[in-house]
Amino acid sequence: MRGLPALPRLIFQTIIAIAVSLVLINTNTVGVAFDDSIVNQALTVFWIVGICNSINFFDNLDGGAAGTAVVVTLGIFYIAYNQGQESVSALAMVTAGATLGFLMWNKQPAKIYMGDAGALFLGVVISVLSIRVNPGIHQSWKSIALMPILLAVPILDTTVAVTSRIYRGLSPLTGGKDHLSHRLVRKGVSHKVAAILLWAGSGLFALLAIGIYNSPKTLGTPLVYLAALIWASALIYFLRIPSED
């Protein structure tokens, strides 16, 4: 998709996501959230396209996307391994290890870069792993909330960028220096520290997700609310930072 404009690229991604969702749902290799198969397929397509683009958007700072991907895939590994999902846990660990190795060369100052191809591929892997993992939580809303919490930082980055662009009358598909990393730098934080802060944020949400998984009945509900409160507070905070220099 190199050189492809934003809208045709999004259409192409959606077509691929539809094909992937059909395979996953028809072969019973993805958890279903609702009784309606069309709703499940639509949610699967939305999730795959959304996470692919979130990871791609997030790749705007040396080590930012790679470090966060390591945290996310380790979280998926932990849940899948404890659920006995050998294939999912193995692929999650391989992805975490490969991305960690890449991070050694991609951290500030970066010697190699992920690019659109690498970021989109990583997004596909993470999105599919996140819908393949079965946390075994009987209360479906907590089960559904688990992966968005684990991926809260990339989702936050996309939400902040898209919201600010729409507010300024710009296309949400256009590029810009309005991501979390750019806003942190505008607050006087160095690029290296900005990456570390984003990793730490991902780590915090990963711990919340694991806490929900480990104690869904006792701590599940308050931890979901806590994660939502932290995410909403971060959204308001970052939106108040100027979108441009």
XYZ file of C-alpha atoms in Angstrom:
245
model
C 0.000 0.000 0.000
C 3.027 2.224 -0.383
C 2.091 5.573 -1.907
C -1.639 4.787 -1.760
C -3.806 7.771 -0.686
C -5.469 7.604 2.729
C -9.060 6.846 1.649
C -8.253 4.046 -0.863
C -5.895 2.593 1.744
C -8.700 2.571 4.323
C -11.067 0.891 1.835
C -8.438 -1.748 1.031
C -7.857 -2.384 4.757
C -11.596 -2.789 5.302
C -11.878 -5.361 2.505
C -9.000 -7.351 3.989
C -10.527 -7.074 7.472
C -13.866 -8.408 6.177
C -12.088 -11.433 4.698
C -10.191 -12.044 7.947
C -13.342 -11.697 10.062
C -15.213 -14.183 7.869
C -12.437 -16.737 8.320
C -12.230 -16.205 12.082
C -15.986 -16.319 12.705
C -16.815 -19.139 10.281
C -14.023 -21.331 11.672
C -15.072 -20.506 15.240
C -11.654 -19.087 16.100
C -12.867 -15.814 17.549
C -15.049 -15.167 20.556
C -18.516 -13.858 19.782
C -19.841 -10.953 21.809
C -23.432 -11.007 20.546
C -25.917 -13.528 19.186
C -26.175 -11.686 15.866
C -23.387 -12.879 13.527
C -23.607 -9.709 11.419
C -22.999 -7.557 14.501
C -20.067 -9.767 15.509
C -18.575 -9.519 12.036
C -19.022 -5.733 11.932
C -17.330 -5.364 15.324
C -14.479 -7.629 14.220
C -13.910 -5.590 11.050
C -14.060 -2.323 12.994
C -11.590 -3.648 15.576
C -9.076 -4.937 13.016
C -9.128 -1.741 10.932
C -9.107 0.448 14.035
C -6.182 -1.263 15.758
C -4.158 -1.495 12.528
C -4.466 2.242 12.052
C -3.961 3.009 15.746
C -0.614 1.197 15.738
C 0.314 2.892 12.461
C -0.690 6.346 13.772
C 1.218 5.650 16.985
C 4.446 5.070 15.066
C 5.380 8.762 15.174
C 8.125 8.658 17.793
C 11.327 6.629 17.980
C 10.449 3.491 19.937
C 6.905 4.641 20.769
C 4.894 2.071 18.830
C 7.426 -0.742 19.226
C 7.699 -0.377 23.005
C 3.949 -0.212 23.433
C 3.490 -3.256 21.181
C 5.886 -5.222 23.412
C 3.796 -4.377 26.488
C 0.517 -5.239 24.744
C 1.700 -8.568 23.327
C 3.179 -9.590 26.677
C -0.225 -8.873 28.228
C -1.923 -11.012 25.577
C 0.662 -13.751 26.179
C -0.031 -13.754 29.925
C -3.783 -14.155 29.477
C -3.579 -16.683 26.616
C -0.940 -18.793 28.391
C -2.982 -18.995 31.591
C -6.043 -19.944 29.520
C -4.166 -22.785 27.832
C -4.312 -21.160 24.386
C -0.959 -22.451 23.197
C -1.041 -21.080 19.642
C -2.137 -17.605 20.703
C 0.343 -17.416 23.574
C 3.211 -18.675 21.390
C 2.520 -16.156 18.627
C 2.124 -13.371 21.193
C 5.496 -14.201 22.753
C 7.191 -14.443 19.348
C 5.724 -11.055 18.414
C 6.855 -9.536 21.711
C 10.369 -10.940 21.310
C 10.728 -9.847 17.693
C 9.404 -6.369 18.478
C 11.715 -6.062 21.484
C 14.666 -6.932 19.257
C 13.512 -4.303 16.769
C 13.125 -1.778 19.608
C 16.844 -2.012 20.365
C 17.447 -0.356 16.982
C 14.316 1.791 16.900
C 14.675 3.540 20.261
C 15.901 7.144 20.419
C 17.977 7.871 18.363
C 16.516 5.365 15.878
C 18.761 3.577 13.397
C 15.932 1.745 11.637
C 12.239 2.578 11.277
C 9.034 0.564 11.222
C 7.324 2.435 8.391
C 3.730 1.949 7.262
C 4.294 -1.653 6.169
C 5.800 -2.696 9.497
C 3.293 -0.793 11.629
C 0.265 -2.085 9.711
C 1.565 -5.668 9.835
C 2.127 -5.349 13.580
C -1.373 -3.909 13.892
C -2.869 -6.885 12.036
C -1.062 -9.364 14.286
C -2.059 -7.574 17.492
C -5.686 -7.079 16.421
C -6.122 -10.744 15.484
C -4.362 -11.972 18.639
C -6.537 -9.719 20.783
C -9.763 -11.139 19.342
C -8.466 -14.722 19.398
C -7.567 -14.675 23.095
C -10.333 -15.989 25.357
C -10.035 -14.552 28.879
C -12.665 -16.963 30.214
C -14.609 -14.222 32.004
C -18.296 -15.153 32.173
C -19.510 -11.560 32.484
C -19.301 -10.638 28.800
C -18.975 -6.874 29.238
C -15.831 -7.311 31.346
C -14.469 -9.774 28.821
C -15.126 -7.312 25.978
C -13.532 -4.448 27.966
C -10.282 -6.342 28.549
C -8.602 -5.834 25.160
C -9.577 -2.147 24.734
C -8.043 -1.532 28.166
C -4.876 -3.390 27.179
C -4.667 -1.269 24.004
C -5.841 1.921 25.721
C -2.796 4.064 24.869
C -2.800 3.525 21.067
C -6.587 3.994 21.092
C -6.140 7.194 23.119
C -3.555 8.483 20.641
C -5.891 7.900 17.691
C -8.861 9.430 19.520
C -6.911 12.577 20.425
C -5.537 13.034 16.900
C -8.833 12.376 15.103
C -10.889 14.504 17.513
C -8.531 17.480 17.245
C -8.472 17.257 13.439
C -12.256 17.166 13.171
C -12.489 20.109 15.600
C -10.064 22.095 13.411
C -11.998 21.210 10.261
C -9.325 18.847 8.937
C -9.699 15.365 7.514
C -9.032 12.747 10.219
C -7.097 10.752 7.606
C -4.470 13.456 7.086
C -1.155 13.334 8.912
C -0.130 15.879 11.505
C 1.884 16.612 14.612
C -1.080 16.284 16.943
C -0.397 12.888 18.524
C 0.336 12.171 22.185
C 4.091 12.235 21.618
C 3.972 15.618 19.875
C 1.876 17.092 22.675
C 4.235 15.761 25.345
C 7.169 17.353 23.525
C 5.257 20.660 23.425
C 4.996 20.419 27.215
C 8.796 20.410 27.353
C 9.383 16.661 27.563
C 12.268 15.195 25.554
C 11.563 12.630 22.836
C 13.214 9.888 24.897
C 11.213 10.683 28.029
C 8.015 10.950 25.946
C 8.541 7.385 24.701
C 9.172 6.145 28.243
C 5.996 7.865 29.483
C 3.954 6.204 26.730
C 5.456 2.815 27.615
C 4.655 3.442 31.289
C 1.070 4.338 30.399
C 0.745 1.124 28.412
C 2.207 -0.782 31.347
C -0.344 0.746 33.716
C -3.278 -0.257 31.520
C -1.756 -3.725 31.035
C -1.636 -4.181 34.814
C -5.272 -3.074 35.069
C -6.266 -5.553 32.346
C -4.388 -8.374 34.080
C -6.003 -7.402 37.384
C -9.453 -7.651 35.769
C -8.518 -11.040 34.291
C -7.190 -12.417 37.596
C -10.074 -11.185 39.768
C -13.100 -10.588 37.515
C -15.674 -11.046 40.292
C -14.077 -9.052 43.123
C -11.928 -6.414 41.399
C -13.232 -6.588 37.835
C -15.905 -3.907 38.017
C -13.931 -1.263 39.984
C -10.841 -1.810 37.812
C -12.860 -1.363 34.602
C -14.274 1.891 35.990
C -10.796 2.986 37.117
C -9.346 2.299 33.673
C -12.193 4.259 32.055
C -11.640 7.177 34.449
C -7.885 7.272 33.787
C -8.444 7.057 30.028
C -11.071 9.825 30.012
C -8.882 12.054 32.202
C -5.920 11.505 29.881
C -8.117 12.311 26.875
C -9.176 15.647 28.394
C -5.597 16.451 29.433
C -4.082 15.819 26.006
C -6.864 17.616 24.131
C -6.083 20.730 26.177
C -2.494 20.736 24.912
C -2.198 22.751 21.653
C -2.501 20.608 18.525
C 0.098 22.658 16.674
C 3.234 24.638 17.522
